[in-house]
mmCIF file with all atom_site columns, C-alpha atoms in Angstrom:
data_model
loop_
_atom_site.group_PDB
_atom_site.id
_atom_site.type_symbol
_atom_site.label_atom_id
_atom_site.label_alt_id
_atom_site.label_comp_id
_atom_site.label_asym_id
_atom_site.label_entity_id
_atom_site.label_seq_id
_atom_site.pdbx_PDB_ins_code
_atom_site.Cartn_x
_atom_site.Cartn_y
_atom_site.Cartn_z
_atom_site.occupancy
_atom_site.B_iso_or_equiv
_atom_site.pdbx_formal_charge
_atom_site.auth_seq_id
_atom_site.auth_comp_id
_atom_site.auth_asym_id
_atom_site.auth_atom_id
_atom_site.pdbx_PDB_model_num
ATOM 1  C CA . PRO R 1 1  ? 110.080 119.731 71.734 1.00 62.00 ? 1  PRO R CA 1
ATOM 2  C CA . THR R 1 2  ? 108.209 116.670 70.592 1.00 87.00 ? 2  THR R CA 1
ATOM 3  C CA . VAL R 1 3  ? 111.420 114.645 70.132 1.00 92.00 ? 3  VAL R CA 1
ATOM 4  C CA . THR R 1 4  ? 113.865 114.711 73.033 1.00 94.00 ? 4  THR R CA 1
ATOM 5  C CA . GLU R 1 5  ? 117.402 113.355 72.960 1.00 94.00 ? 5  GLU R CA 1
ATOM 6  C CA . ILE R 1 6  ? 118.856 111.219 75.723 1.00 95.00 ? 6  ILE R CA 1
ATOM 7  C CA . GLN R 1 7  ? 122.348 109.798 76.032 1.00 95.00 ? 7  GLN R CA 1
ATOM 8  C CA . LEU R 1 8  ? 122.799 106.030 75.871 1.00 95.00 ? 8  LEU R CA 1
ATOM 9  C CA . SER R 1 9  ? 125.133 106.293 78.872 1.00 92.00 ? 9  SER R CA 1
ATOM 10 C CA . ALA R 1 10 ? 122.232 107.670 80.965 1.00 93.00 ? 10 ALA R CA 1
ATOM 11 C CA . LEU R 1 11 ? 120.088 104.618 80.153 1.00 93.00 ? 11 LEU R CA 1
ATOM 12 C CA . VAL R 1 12 ? 122.792 102.173 81.191 1.00 89.00 ? 12 VAL R CA 1
ATOM 13 C CA . LYS R 1 13 ? 122.960 103.773 84.647 1.00 91.00 ? 13 LYS R CA 1
ATOM 14 C CA . LEU R 1 14 ? 119.303 102.935 85.336 1.00 94.00 ? 14 LEU R CA 1
ATOM 15 C CA . SER R 1 15 ? 118.467 99.890  87.430 1.00 94.00 ? 15 SER R CA 1
ATOM 16 C CA . GLU R 1 16 ? 115.648 99.051  84.998 1.00 95.00 ? 16 GLU R CA 1
ATOM 17 C CA . THR R 1 17 ? 116.524 96.920  81.978 1.00 94.00 ? 17 THR R CA 1
ATOM 18 C CA . GLU R 1 18 ? 113.377 97.655  79.948 1.00 97.00 ? 18 GLU R CA 1
ATOM 19 C CA . ILE R 1 19 ? 113.426 101.265 78.822 1.00 97.00 ? 19 ILE R CA 1
ATOM 20 C CA . THR R 1 20 ? 110.260 102.951 77.500 1.00 97.00 ? 20 THR R CA 1
ATOM 21 C CA . LEU R 1 21 ? 109.110 106.514 76.895 1.00 97.00 ? 21 LEU R CA 1
ATOM 22 C CA . ALA R 1 22 ? 106.820 106.312 79.936 1.00 97.00 ? 22 ALA R CA 1
ATOM 23 C CA . LEU R 1 23 ? 109.695 105.185 82.171 1.00 97.00 ? 23 LEU R CA 1
ATOM 24 C CA . LEU R 1 24 ? 111.905 108.057 81.023 1.00 97.00 ? 24 LEU R CA 1
ATOM 25 C CA . LYS R 1 25 ? 109.083 110.489 81.808 1.00 97.00 ? 25 LYS R CA 1
ATOM 26 C CA . ASP R 1 26 ? 108.394 108.875 85.198 1.00 97.00 ? 26 ASP R CA 1
ATOM 27 C CA . LEU R 1 27 ? 112.065 109.259 86.126 1.00 96.00 ? 27 LEU R CA 1
ATOM 28 C CA . ASN R 1 28 ? 112.060 112.867 84.871 1.00 96.00 ? 28 ASN R CA 1
ATOM 29 C CA . LEU R 1 29 ? 114.869 112.124 82.423 1.00 95.00 ? 29 LEU R CA 1
ATOM 30 C CA . ILE R 1 30 ? 112.911 113.700 79.587 1.00 95.00 ? 30 ILE R CA 1
ATOM 31 C CA . ALA R 1 31 ? 110.175 116.335 79.375 1.00 94.00 ? 31 ALA R CA 1
ATOM 32 C CA . GLN R 1 32 ? 106.644 115.213 80.153 1.00 94.00 ? 32 GLN R CA 1
ATOM 33 C CA . THR R 1 33 ? 105.561 116.790 76.862 1.00 94.00 ? 33 THR R CA 1
ATOM 34 C CA . ALA R 1 34 ? 107.949 114.685 74.752 1.00 95.00 ? 34 ALA R CA 1
ATOM 35 C CA . LYS R 1 35 ? 106.214 112.492 72.185 1.00 95.00 ? 35 LYS R CA 1
ATOM 36 C CA . ARG R 1 36 ? 109.360 110.556 71.190 1.00 95.00 ? 36 ARG R CA 1
ATOM 37 C CA . ALA R 1 37 ? 112.861 110.087 72.572 1.00 96.00 ? 37 ALA R CA 1
ATOM 38 C CA . LYS R 1 38 ? 115.979 109.662 70.479 1.00 96.00 ? 38 LYS R CA 1
ATOM 39 C CA . ILE R 1 39 ? 118.858 107.719 72.020 1.00 96.00 ? 39 ILE R CA 1
ATOM 40 C CA . ILE R 1 40 ? 122.186 109.220 71.039 1.00 95.00 ? 40 ILE R CA 1
ATOM 41 C CA . GLY R 1 41 ? 125.719 108.072 71.684 1.00 89.00 ? 41 GLY R CA 1
ATOM 42 C CA . ALA R 1 42 ? 127.664 104.998 70.841 1.00 73.00 ? 42 ALA R CA 1
ATOM 43 C CA . GLY R 1 43 ? 130.497 102.953 72.223 1.00 77.00 ? 43 GLY R CA 1
ATOM 44 C CA . ALA R 1 44 ? 130.487 99.829  74.279 1.00 79.00 ? 44 ALA R CA 1
ATOM 45 C CA . ILE R 1 45 ? 127.998 99.350  77.093 1.00 91.00 ? 45 ILE R CA 1
ATOM 46 C CA . ASP R 1 46 ? 128.252 96.621  79.708 1.00 91.00 ? 46 ASP R CA 1
ATOM 47 C CA . LYS R 1 47 ? 124.589 95.892  80.335 1.00 93.00 ? 47 LYS R CA 1
ATOM 48 C CA . ALA R 1 48 ? 121.880 94.306  78.218 1.00 95.00 ? 48 ALA R CA 1
ATOM 49 C CA . ILE R 1 49 ? 118.874 96.606  77.993 1.00 96.00 ? 49 ILE R CA 1
ATOM 50 C CA . THR R 1 50 ? 115.643 96.386  76.029 1.00 97.00 ? 50 THR R CA 1
ATOM 51 C CA . VAL R 1 51 ? 114.541 99.623  74.415 1.00 97.00 ? 51 VAL R CA 1
ATOM 52 C CA . LYS R 1 52 ? 110.864 99.814  73.415 1.00 97.00 ? 52 LYS R CA 1
ATOM 53 C CA . GLY R 1 53 ? 109.340 102.505 71.233 1.00 96.00 ? 53 GLY R CA 1
ATOM 54 C CA . LEU R 1 54 ? 112.373 104.798 71.259 1.00 96.00 ? 54 LEU R CA 1
ATOM 55 C CA . LEU R 1 55 ? 114.520 106.029 68.370 1.00 95.00 ? 55 LEU R CA 1
ATOM 56 C CA . PRO R 1 56 ? 118.165 104.964 68.717 1.00 96.00 ? 56 PRO R CA 1
ATOM 57 C CA . THR R 1 57 ? 120.826 106.267 66.376 1.00 96.00 ? 57 THR R CA 1
ATOM 58 C CA . ALA R 1 58 ? 122.639 103.598 64.380 1.00 95.00 ? 58 ALA R CA 1
ATOM 59 C CA . GLY R 1 59 ? 125.584 103.717 66.793 1.00 95.00 ? 59 GLY R CA 1
ATOM 60 C CA . ALA R 1 60 ? 123.359 103.441 69.862 1.00 95.00 ? 60 ALA R CA 1
ATOM 61 C CA . LYS R 1 61 ? 121.440 100.520 68.354 1.00 95.00 ? 61 LYS R CA 1
ATOM 62 C CA . ALA R 1 62 ? 124.685 98.720  67.532 1.00 94.00 ? 62 ALA R CA 1
ATOM 63 C CA . ALA R 1 63 ? 125.953 99.217  71.098 1.00 94.00 ? 63 ALA R CA 1
ATOM 64 C CA . ILE R 1 64 ? 122.690 97.957  72.629 1.00 96.00 ? 64 ILE R CA 1
ATOM 65 C CA . GLU R 1 65 ? 122.661 94.845  70.438 1.00 96.00 ? 65 GLU R CA 1
ATOM 66 C CA . ALA R 1 66 ? 126.376 94.172  70.982 1.00 94.00 ? 66 ALA R CA 1
ATOM 67 C CA . ALA R 1 67 ? 125.731 94.080  74.745 1.00 94.00 ? 67 ALA R CA 1
ATOM 68 C CA . GLY R 1 68 ? 123.004 91.460  74.258 1.00 96.00 ? 68 GLY R CA 1
ATOM 69 C CA . GLY R 1 69 ? 120.112 93.921  74.415 1.00 96.00 ? 69 GLY R CA 1
ATOM 70 C CA . GLN R 1 70 ? 117.409 94.582  71.881 1.00 97.00 ? 70 GLN R CA 1
ATOM 71 C CA . VAL R 1 71 ? 115.569 97.436  70.213 1.00 97.00 ? 71 VAL R CA 1
ATOM 72 C CA . ILE R 1 72 ? 111.824 96.965  69.747 1.00 96.00 ? 72 ILE R CA 1
ATOM 73 C CA . ALA R 1 73 ? 109.885 99.440  67.630 1.00 87.00 ? 73 ALA R CA 1
#
């Protein structure tokens, strides 16, 4: 698939705070063939993360921003 889904909860568990498509591939969290990654899931998170070039759902984006993080296209 060219677009792979990943749970927001999986991103919060990472030690890295800047999350990119390349990082997700390097950590084998998504397929190497993925062209885009969609962040799914909502709810409160307890860590500020910066998401670059990924596609968060509205709920995931709200949770990231509420925790002090940011979403960068």
